[in-house]
Coordinates of C-alpha atoms and ligand atoms in Angstrom, one line a residue:
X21 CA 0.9 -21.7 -31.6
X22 CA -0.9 -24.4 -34.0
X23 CA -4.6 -24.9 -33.5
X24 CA -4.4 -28.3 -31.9
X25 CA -2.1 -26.6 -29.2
X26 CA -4.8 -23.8 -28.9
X27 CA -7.3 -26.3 -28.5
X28 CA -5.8 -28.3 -25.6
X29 CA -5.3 -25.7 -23.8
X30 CA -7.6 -24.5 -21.2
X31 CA -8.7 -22.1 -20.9
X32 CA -9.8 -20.2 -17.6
X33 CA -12.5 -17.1 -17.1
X34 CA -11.3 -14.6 -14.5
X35 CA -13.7 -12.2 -13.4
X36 CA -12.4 -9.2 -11.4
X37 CA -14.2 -7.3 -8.3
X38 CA -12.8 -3.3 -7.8
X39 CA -13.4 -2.3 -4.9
X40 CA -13.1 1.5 -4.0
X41 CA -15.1 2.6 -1.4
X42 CA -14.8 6.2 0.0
X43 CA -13.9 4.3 3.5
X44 CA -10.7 3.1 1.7
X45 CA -8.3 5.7 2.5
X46 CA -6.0 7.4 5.1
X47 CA -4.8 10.9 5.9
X48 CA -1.1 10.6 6.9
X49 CA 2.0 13.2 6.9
X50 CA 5.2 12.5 5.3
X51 CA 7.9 13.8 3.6
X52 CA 9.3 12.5 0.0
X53 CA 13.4 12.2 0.1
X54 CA 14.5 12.6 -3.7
X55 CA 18.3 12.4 -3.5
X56 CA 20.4 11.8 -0.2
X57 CA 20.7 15.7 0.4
X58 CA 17.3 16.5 -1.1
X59 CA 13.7 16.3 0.4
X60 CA 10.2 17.9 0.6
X61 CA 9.2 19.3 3.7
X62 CA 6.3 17.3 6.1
X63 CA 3.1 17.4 4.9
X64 CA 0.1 15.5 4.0
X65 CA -2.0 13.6 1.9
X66 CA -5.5 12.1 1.8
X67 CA -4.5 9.1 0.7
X68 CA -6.9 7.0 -1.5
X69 CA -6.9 3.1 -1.9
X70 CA -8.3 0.9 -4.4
X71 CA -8.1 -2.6 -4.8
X72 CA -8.8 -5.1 -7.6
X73 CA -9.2 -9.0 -7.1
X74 CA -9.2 -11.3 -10.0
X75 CA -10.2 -15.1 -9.7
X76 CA -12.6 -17.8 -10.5
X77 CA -15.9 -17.0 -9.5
X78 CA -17.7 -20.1 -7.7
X79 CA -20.6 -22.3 -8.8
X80 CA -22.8 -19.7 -6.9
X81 CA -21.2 -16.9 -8.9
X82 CA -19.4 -15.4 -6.2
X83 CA -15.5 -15.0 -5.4
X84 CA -16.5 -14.7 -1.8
X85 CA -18.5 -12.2 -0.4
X86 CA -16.8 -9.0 -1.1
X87 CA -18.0 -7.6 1.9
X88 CA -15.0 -9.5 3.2
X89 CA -12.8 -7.9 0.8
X90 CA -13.6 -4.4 2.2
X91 CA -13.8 -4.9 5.5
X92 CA -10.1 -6.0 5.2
X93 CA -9.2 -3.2 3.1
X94 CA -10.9 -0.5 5.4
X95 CA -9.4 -1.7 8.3
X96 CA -5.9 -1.9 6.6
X97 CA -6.7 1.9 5.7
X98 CA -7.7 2.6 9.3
X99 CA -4.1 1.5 10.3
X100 CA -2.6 3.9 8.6
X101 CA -5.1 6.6 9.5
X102 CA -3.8 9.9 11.2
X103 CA -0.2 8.6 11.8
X104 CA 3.3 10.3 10.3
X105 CA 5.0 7.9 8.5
X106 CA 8.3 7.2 8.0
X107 CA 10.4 4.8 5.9
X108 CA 11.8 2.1 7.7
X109 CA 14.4 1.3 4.7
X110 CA 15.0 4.5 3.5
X111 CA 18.7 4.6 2.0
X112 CA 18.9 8.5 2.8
X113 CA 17.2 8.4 5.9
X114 CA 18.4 6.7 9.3
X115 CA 16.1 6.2 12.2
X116 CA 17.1 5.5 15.8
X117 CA 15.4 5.9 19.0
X118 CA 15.5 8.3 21.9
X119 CA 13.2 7.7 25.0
X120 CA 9.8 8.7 23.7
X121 CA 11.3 10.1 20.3
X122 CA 12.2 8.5 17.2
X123 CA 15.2 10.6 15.8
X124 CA 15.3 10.6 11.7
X125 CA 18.9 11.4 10.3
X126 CA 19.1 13.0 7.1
X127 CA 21.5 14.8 5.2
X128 CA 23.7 15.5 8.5
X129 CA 20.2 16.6 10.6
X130 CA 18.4 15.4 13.3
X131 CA 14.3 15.3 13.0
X132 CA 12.7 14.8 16.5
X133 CA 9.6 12.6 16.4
X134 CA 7.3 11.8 19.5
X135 CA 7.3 8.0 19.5
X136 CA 3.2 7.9 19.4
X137 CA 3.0 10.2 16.1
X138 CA 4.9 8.3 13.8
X139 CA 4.5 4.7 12.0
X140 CA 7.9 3.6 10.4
X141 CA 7.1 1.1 7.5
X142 CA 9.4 -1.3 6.1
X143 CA 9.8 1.1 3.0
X144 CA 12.5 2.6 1.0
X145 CA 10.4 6.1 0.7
X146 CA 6.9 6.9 1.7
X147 CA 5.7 7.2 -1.9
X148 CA 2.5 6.2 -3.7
X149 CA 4.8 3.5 -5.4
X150 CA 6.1 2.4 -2.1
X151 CA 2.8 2.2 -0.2
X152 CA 0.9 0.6 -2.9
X153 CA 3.0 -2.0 -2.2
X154 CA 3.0 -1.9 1.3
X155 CA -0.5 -2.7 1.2
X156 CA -0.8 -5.3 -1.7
X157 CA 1.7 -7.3 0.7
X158 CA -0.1 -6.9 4.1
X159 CA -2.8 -8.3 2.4
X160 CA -1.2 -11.4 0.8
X161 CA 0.4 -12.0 4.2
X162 CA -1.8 -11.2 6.7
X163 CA -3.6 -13.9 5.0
X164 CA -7.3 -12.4 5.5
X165 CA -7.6 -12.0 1.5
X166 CA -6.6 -15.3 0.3
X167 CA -8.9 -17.0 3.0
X168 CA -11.8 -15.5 1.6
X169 CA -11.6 -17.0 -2.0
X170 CA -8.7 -18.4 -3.7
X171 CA -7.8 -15.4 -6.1
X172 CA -5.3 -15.7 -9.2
X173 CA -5.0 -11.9 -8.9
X174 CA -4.7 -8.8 -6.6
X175 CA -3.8 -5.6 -7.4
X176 CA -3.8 -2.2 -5.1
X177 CA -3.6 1.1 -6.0
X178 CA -3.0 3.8 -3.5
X179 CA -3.7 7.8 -4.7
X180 CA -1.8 11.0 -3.0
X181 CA -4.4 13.3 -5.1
X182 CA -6.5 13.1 -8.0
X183 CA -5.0 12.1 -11.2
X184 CA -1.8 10.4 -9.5
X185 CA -1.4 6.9 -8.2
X186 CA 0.6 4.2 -8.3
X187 CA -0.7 0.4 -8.5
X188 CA 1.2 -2.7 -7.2
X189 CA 0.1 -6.4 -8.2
X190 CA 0.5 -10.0 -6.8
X191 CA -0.2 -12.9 -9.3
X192 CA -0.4 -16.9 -7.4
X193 CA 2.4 -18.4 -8.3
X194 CA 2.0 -21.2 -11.1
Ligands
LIG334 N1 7.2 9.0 -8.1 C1 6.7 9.8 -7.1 N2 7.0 11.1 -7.1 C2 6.4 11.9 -6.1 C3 5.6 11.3 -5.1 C4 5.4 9.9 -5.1 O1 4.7 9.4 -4.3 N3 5.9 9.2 -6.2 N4 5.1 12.1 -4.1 C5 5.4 13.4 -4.1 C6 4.9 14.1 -2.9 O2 3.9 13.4 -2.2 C7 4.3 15.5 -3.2 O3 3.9 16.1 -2.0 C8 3.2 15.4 -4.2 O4 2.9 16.8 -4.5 P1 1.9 17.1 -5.6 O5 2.2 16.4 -6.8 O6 1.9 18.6 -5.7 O7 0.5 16.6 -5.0 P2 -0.8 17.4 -5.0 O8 -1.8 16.5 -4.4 O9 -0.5 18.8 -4.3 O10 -1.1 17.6 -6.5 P3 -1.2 18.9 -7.4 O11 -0.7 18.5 -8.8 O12 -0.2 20.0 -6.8 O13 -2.6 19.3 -7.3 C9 6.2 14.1 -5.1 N5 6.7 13.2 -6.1

């Protein structure tokens, strides 16, 4: 890039607020499915969320009040709080429903649910990968985050334990 090119461009300071407050997370079973024959057995995790927004801040130094920005992501947390979850687009795993049960299907067995423990997400797996970007999309869609400041960035990373996560981004599009 030549200097003149360097100098026209403009160039725009992003500031970033994390946000990871011990509210921000949910105990939920599940079970991981490796393979199409292969799976762990239920169990659960205490799942913890973080969540990273990157923008412009304002004249008054501010990208909103972040306030906002938590009680969003505490109450997306709360959603998931206490539920078994299942994977809505698993390509091991079929789901169908039975009065008050929600059958899963896998690897030639049936897995009774009750209808009112379970949460089936539109996932491929309930894994720290897939709910990390669960969550970084229900909050782009829901629309709650973007009306608080106009962000450039948003990234969420979800925990199953210390020392493993997974973090999924979404960038506004140019
Ligand atoms: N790529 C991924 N691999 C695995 C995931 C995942 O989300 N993404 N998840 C699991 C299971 O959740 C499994 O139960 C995790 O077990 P583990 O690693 O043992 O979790 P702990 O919290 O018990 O951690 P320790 O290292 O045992 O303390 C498996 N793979």
């Amino acid at each position: 890039m030549t200097a003149s090119t360097a100098a026209e461009l403009t160039t725009v300071e992003l500031t970033t607020v994390e946000l990871f407050k011990d509210a921000m997370k949910f105990s939920a079973g599940h079970f991981t499915i490796f393979s199409e024959d292969r799976r762990e057995r239920m169990h659960g995790h205490n799942f913890a969320v973080q969540i990273s927004i990157t923008g412009e801040p304002d004249d008054n130094g501010m990208m909103g009040d972040y306030g906002q920005f938590k009680r969003i992501a505490i109450a997306l947390c709360d959603s998931l709080d206490e539920w078994f979850l299942l994977p809505g687009r698993s390509p091991h795993l079929t789901l169908r429903e039975d009065g008050e049960y929600v059958v899963a299907e896998f690897a030639g067995r049936a897995i009774p649910f009750l209808r009112s423990d379970v949460q089936v997400l539109p996932v491929r797996n309930i894994t720290v990968e897939e709910l990390a970007r669960y969550l970084c999309d229900r909050l782009i869609d829901e629309g709650k985050v973007l009306a608080v400041a106009p962000i450039h960035r948003l990234t969420v990373k979800v925990s199953s334990g210390p020392g493993q996560q997974a973090v999924a981004g979404w960038r506004r599009p140019v």
